[in-house]
Tab-separated table of C-alpha atoms in Angstrom:
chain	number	residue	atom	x	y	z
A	131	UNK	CA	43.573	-107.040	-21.575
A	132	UNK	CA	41.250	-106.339	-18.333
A	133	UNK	CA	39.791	-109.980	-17.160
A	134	UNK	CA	37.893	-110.804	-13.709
A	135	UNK	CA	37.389	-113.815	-13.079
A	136	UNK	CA	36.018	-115.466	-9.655
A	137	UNK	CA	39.582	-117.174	-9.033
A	138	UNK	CA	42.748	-115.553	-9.144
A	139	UNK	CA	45.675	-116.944	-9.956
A	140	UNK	CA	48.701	-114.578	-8.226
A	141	UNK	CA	52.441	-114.819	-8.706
A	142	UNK	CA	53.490	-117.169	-6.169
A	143	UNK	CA	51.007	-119.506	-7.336
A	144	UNK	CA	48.416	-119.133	-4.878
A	145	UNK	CA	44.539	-119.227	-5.887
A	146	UNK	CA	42.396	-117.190	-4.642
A	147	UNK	CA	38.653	-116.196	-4.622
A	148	UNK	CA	38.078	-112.911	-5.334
A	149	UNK	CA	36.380	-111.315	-3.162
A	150	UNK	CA	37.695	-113.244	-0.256
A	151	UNK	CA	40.824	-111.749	-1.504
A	152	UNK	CA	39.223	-108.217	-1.807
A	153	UNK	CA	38.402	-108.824	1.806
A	154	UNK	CA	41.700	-109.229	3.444
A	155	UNK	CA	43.161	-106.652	1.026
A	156	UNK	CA	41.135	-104.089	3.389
A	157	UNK	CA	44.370	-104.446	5.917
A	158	UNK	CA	47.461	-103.235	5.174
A	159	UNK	CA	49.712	-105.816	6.468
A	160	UNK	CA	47.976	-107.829	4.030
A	161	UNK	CA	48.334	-105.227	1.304
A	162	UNK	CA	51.857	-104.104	1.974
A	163	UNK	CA	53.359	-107.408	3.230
A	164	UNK	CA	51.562	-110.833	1.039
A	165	UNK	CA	49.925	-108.548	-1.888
A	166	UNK	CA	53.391	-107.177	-2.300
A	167	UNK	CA	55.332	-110.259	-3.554
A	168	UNK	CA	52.238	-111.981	-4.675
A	169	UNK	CA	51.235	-109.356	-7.491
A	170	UNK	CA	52.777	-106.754	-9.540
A	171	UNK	CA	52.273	-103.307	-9.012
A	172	UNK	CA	52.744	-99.786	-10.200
A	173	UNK	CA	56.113	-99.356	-7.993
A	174	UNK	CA	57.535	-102.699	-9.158
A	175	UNK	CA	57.274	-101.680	-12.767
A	176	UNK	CA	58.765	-98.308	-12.384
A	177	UNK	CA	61.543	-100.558	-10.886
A	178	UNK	CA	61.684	-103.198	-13.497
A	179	UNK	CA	61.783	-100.323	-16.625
A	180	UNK	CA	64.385	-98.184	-14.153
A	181	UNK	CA	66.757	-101.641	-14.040
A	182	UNK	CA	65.305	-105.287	-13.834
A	183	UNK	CA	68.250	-105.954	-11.148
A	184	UNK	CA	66.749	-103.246	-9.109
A	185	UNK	CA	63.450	-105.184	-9.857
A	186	UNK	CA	64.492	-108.373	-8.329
A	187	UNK	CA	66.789	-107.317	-5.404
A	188	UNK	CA	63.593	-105.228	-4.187
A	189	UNK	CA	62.604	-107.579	-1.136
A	190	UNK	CA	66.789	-108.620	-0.221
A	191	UNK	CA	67.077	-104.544	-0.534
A	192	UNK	CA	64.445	-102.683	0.136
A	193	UNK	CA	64.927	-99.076	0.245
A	194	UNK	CA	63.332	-96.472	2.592
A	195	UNK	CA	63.797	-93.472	0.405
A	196	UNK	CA	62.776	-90.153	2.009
A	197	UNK	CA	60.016	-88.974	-0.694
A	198	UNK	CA	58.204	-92.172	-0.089
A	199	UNK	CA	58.112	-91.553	3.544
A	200	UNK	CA	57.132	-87.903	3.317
A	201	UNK	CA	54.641	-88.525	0.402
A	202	UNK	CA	52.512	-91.583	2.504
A	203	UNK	CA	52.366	-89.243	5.629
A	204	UNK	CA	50.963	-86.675	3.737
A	205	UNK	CA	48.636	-89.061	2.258
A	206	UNK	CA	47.961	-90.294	6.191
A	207	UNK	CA	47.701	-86.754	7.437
A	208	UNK	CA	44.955	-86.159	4.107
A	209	UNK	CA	42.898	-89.393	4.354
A	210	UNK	CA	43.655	-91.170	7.381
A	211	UNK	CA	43.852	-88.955	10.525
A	212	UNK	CA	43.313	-91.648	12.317
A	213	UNK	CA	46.362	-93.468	11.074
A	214	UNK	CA	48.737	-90.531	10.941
A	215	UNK	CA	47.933	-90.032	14.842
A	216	UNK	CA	48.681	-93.362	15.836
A	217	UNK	CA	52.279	-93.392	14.019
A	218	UNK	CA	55.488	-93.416	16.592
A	219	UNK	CA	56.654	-89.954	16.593
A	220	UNK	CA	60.462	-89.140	18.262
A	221	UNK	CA	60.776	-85.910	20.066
A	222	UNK	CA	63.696	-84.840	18.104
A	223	UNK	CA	63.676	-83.501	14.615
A	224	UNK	CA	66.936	-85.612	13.957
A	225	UNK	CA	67.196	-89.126	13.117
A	226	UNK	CA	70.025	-89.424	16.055
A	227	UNK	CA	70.519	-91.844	18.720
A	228	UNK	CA	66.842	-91.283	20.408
A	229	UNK	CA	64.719	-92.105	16.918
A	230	UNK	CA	67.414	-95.329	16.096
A	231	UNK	CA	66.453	-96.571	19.841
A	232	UNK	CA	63.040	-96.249	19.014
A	233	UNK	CA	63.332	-98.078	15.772
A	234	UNK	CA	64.903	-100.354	17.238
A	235	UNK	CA	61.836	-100.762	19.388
A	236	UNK	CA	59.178	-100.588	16.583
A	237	UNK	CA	61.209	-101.821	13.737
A	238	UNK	CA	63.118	-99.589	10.832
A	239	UNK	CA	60.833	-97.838	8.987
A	240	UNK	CA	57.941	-97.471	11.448
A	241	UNK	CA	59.396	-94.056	13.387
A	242	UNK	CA	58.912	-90.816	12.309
A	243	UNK	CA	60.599	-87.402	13.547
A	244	UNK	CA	59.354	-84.546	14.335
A	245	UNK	CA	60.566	-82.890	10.981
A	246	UNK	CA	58.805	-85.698	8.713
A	247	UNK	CA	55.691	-84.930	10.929
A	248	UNK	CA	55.979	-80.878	10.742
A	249	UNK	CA	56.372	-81.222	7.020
A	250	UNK	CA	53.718	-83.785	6.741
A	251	UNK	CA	51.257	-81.514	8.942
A	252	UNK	CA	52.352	-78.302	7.104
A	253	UNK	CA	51.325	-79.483	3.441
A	254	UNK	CA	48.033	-80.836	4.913
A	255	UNK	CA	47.382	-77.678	6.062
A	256	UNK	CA	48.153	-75.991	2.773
A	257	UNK	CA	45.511	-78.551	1.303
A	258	UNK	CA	42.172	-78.216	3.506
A	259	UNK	CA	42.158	-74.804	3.143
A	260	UNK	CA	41.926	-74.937	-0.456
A	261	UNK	CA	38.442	-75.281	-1.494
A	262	UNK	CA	38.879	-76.946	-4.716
A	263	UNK	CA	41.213	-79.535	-3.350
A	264	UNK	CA	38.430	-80.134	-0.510
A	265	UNK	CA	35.548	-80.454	-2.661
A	266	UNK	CA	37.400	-83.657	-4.727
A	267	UNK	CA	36.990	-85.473	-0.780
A	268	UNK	CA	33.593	-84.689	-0.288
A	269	UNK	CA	30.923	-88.205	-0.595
A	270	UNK	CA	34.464	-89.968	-1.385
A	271	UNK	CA	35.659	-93.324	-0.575
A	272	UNK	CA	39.802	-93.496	0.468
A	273	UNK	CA	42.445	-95.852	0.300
A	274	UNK	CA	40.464	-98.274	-1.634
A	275	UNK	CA	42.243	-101.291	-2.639
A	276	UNK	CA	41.818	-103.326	-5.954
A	277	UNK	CA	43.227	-105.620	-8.238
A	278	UNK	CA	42.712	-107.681	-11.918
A	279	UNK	CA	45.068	-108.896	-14.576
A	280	UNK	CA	46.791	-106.942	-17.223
A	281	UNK	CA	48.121	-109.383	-19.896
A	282	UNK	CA	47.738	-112.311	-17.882
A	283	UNK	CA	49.922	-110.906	-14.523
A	284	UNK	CA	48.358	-110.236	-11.731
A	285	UNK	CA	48.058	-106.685	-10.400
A	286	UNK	CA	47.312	-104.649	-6.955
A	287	UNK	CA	46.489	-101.041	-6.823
A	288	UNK	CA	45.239	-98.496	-4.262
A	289	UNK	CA	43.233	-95.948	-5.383
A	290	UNK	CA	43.636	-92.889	-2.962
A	291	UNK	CA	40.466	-91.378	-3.595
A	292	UNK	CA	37.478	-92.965	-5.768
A	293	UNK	CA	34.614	-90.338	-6.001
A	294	UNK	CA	30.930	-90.856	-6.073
A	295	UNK	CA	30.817	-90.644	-9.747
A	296	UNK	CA	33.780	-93.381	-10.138
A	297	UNK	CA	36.570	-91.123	-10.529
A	298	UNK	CA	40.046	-91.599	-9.525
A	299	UNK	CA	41.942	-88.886	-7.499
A	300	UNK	CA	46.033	-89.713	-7.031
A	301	UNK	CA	47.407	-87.286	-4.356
A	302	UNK	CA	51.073	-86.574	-5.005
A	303	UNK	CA	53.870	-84.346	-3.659
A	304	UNK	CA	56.331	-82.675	-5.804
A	305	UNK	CA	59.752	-79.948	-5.476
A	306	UNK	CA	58.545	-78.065	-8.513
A	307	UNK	CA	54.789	-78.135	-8.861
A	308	UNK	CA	55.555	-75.739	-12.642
A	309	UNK	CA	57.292	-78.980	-14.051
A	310	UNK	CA	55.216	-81.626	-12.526
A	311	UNK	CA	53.165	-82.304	-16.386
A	312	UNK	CA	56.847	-83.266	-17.760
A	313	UNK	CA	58.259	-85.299	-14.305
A	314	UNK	CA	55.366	-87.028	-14.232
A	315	UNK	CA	56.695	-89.262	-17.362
A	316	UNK	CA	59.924	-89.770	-15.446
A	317	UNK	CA	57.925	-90.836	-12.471
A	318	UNK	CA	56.309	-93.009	-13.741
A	319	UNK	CA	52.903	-91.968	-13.376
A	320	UNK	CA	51.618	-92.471	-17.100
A	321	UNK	CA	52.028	-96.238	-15.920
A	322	UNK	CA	49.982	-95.850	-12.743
A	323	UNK	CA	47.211	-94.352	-14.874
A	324	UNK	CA	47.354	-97.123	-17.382
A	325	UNK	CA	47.303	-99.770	-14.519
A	326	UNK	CA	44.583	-98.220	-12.531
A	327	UNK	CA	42.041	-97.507	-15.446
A	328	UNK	CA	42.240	-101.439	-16.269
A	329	UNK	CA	42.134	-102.385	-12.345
A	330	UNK	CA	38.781	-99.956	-12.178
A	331	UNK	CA	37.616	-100.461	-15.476
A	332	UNK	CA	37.655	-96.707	-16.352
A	333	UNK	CA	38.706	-94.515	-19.101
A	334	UNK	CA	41.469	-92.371	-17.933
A	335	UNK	CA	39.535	-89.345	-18.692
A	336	UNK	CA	38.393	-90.664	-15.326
A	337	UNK	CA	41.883	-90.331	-13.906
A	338	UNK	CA	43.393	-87.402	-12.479
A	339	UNK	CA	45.855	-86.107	-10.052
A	340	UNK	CA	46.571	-83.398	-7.611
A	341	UNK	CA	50.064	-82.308	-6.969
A	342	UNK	CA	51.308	-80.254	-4.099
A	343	UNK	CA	54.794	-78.576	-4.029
A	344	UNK	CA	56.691	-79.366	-0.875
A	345	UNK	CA	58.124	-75.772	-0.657
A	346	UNK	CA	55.648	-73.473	-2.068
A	347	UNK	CA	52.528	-75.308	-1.196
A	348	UNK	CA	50.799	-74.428	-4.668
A	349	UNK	CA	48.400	-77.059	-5.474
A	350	UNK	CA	48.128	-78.230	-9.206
A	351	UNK	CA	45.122	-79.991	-10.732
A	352	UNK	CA	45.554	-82.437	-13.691
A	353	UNK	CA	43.803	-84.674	-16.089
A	354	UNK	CA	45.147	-87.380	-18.355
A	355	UNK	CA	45.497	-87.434	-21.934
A	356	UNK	CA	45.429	-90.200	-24.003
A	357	UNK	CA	49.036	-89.458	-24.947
A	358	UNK	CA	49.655	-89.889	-21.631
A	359	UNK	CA	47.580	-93.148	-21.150
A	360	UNK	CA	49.126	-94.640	-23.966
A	361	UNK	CA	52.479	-93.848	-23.051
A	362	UNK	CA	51.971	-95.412	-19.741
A	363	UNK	CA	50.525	-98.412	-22.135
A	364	UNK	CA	53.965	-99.248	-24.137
A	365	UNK	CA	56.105	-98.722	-20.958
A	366	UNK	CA	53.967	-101.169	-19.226
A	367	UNK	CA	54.000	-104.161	-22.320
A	368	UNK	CA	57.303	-103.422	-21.970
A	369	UNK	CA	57.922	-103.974	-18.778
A	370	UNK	CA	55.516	-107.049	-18.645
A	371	UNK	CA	57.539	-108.554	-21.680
A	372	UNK	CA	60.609	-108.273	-20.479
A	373	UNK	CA	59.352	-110.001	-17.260
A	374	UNK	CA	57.945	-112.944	-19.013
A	375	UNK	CA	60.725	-113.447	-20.850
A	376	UNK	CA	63.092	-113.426	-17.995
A	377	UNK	CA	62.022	-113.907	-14.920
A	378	UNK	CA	58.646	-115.546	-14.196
A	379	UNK	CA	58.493	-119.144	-14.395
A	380	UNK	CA	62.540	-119.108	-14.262
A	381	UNK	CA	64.788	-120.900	-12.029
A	382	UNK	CA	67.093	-119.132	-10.084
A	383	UNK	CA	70.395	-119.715	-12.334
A	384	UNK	CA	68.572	-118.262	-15.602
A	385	UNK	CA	67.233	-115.121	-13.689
A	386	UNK	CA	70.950	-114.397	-12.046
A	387	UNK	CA	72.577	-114.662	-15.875
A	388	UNK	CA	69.741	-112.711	-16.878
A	389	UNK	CA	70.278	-110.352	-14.135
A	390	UNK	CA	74.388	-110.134	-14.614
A	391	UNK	CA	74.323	-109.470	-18.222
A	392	UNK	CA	71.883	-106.901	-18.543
A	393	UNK	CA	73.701	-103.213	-19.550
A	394	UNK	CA	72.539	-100.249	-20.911
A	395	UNK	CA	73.873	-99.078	-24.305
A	396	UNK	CA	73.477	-95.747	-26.062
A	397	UNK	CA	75.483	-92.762	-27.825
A	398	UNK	CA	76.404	-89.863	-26.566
């Protein structure tokens, strides 16, 4: 299932040469913005198995949940100083009428209040001072960006930290850091390992994640199984299937009937 190949052919048709697309994957307007509608990702699959309508509406409605926001500050705070300093910050720890007149002057989704940046501040804390958690950062490279194919789709991933011995390190937040090994199914992180071990070639033995809980600020350390790999593995040829058969390469009017008659069914 893992190919490379020197061209790359992405979603909206574009070819590319790899590692002139490696290259401009370094920025993240790039990243977020073109790599985002031009190749599938861990996110848009956890969309497309949570409802294929949520799938496609993703760009017309795009969402700016509050976990997402608080968990890629913390990841700023962690990795990228730099970046977390230069974010617009409101004086107010409400999202009133001062932080919507500064969206409205740096665009929705781009301001930040002084709550989301106390939080953000007090989990990093919580994490440097924890030796164990520090030592996975040490002669590590951050925010690295790559991509490949899985079943003949092309795919993006960022790996937030890729050690000197090619590990993978995921960073994630959590409410209840005791029942983060059974919410990470439901979060869809047994598809993120699946993805990433193709995108870096790896075994996901080389995979691993470290959770910190928002309220207590206990820090849990996890590997993968390969019951968790492989579960990550049939939600993902799911997912891919179900896109194949329904939406790439389809004109609009077979997508929207697609879309309208898709329903859940089960017993209760």
């Amino acid at each position: 299932i893992f190919k490379r190949e020197e061209m790359i052919t992405l979603l909206n048709g574009d070819v590319w040469e790899e590692d002139q697309l490696l290259e401009h994957m370094q920025d993240d307007e790039f990243y977020y913005g073109y790599c985002s509608k031009a190749m599938m990702s861990n996110s848009k699959c956890k969309l497309m198995a949570k409802s294929p309508k949520s799938f496609y509406y993703v760009d017309k409605y795009q969402t700016n949940e509050q976990p997402l926001r608080d968990g890629w500050l913390f990841h700023a705070a962690i990795l990228e100083p730099h970046v977390f300093d230069a974010q617009v910050f409101a004086k107010t720890k409400t999202k009133g009428v001062a932080f919507k007149e500064l969206e409205k002057a740096h665009g929705k989704g781009n301001v930040y209040s002084q709550k989301e940046k106390q939080d953000a501040e007090r989990l990093a804390r919580a994490f440097t001072v924890n030796q164990k958690a520090m030592s996975a950062l040490r002669n590590s490279q951050f925010e690295v960006p790559n991509f490949g194919m899985i079943d003949g789709i092309p795919f993006r991933g960022k790996a937030d930290i890729l050690t000197e011995d090619g590990r993978i390190i995921d960073l994630k937040t959590c409410q209840n850091i005791t029942h983060f090994t059974k919410d990470a199914y439901q979060m869809g992180y047994d598809m993120q390992t699946y993805i990433y071990s193709h995108l870096w070639d790896i075994s996901y033995e080389k995979f691993e994640f470290i959770a910190i809980d928002k309220k207590t600020l206990d820090i849990g350390f996890y590997k993968c199984s390969k019951e968790f790999w492989e579960s990550g593995k049939q939600k993902i040829e799911n997912v891919l299937k179900a896109y194949k058969n329904h939406i790439q390469d389809k004109d609009k009017e077979e997508v929207t009937e697609f879309i309208n008659n898709y329903y859940f069914e089960d017993t209760l």
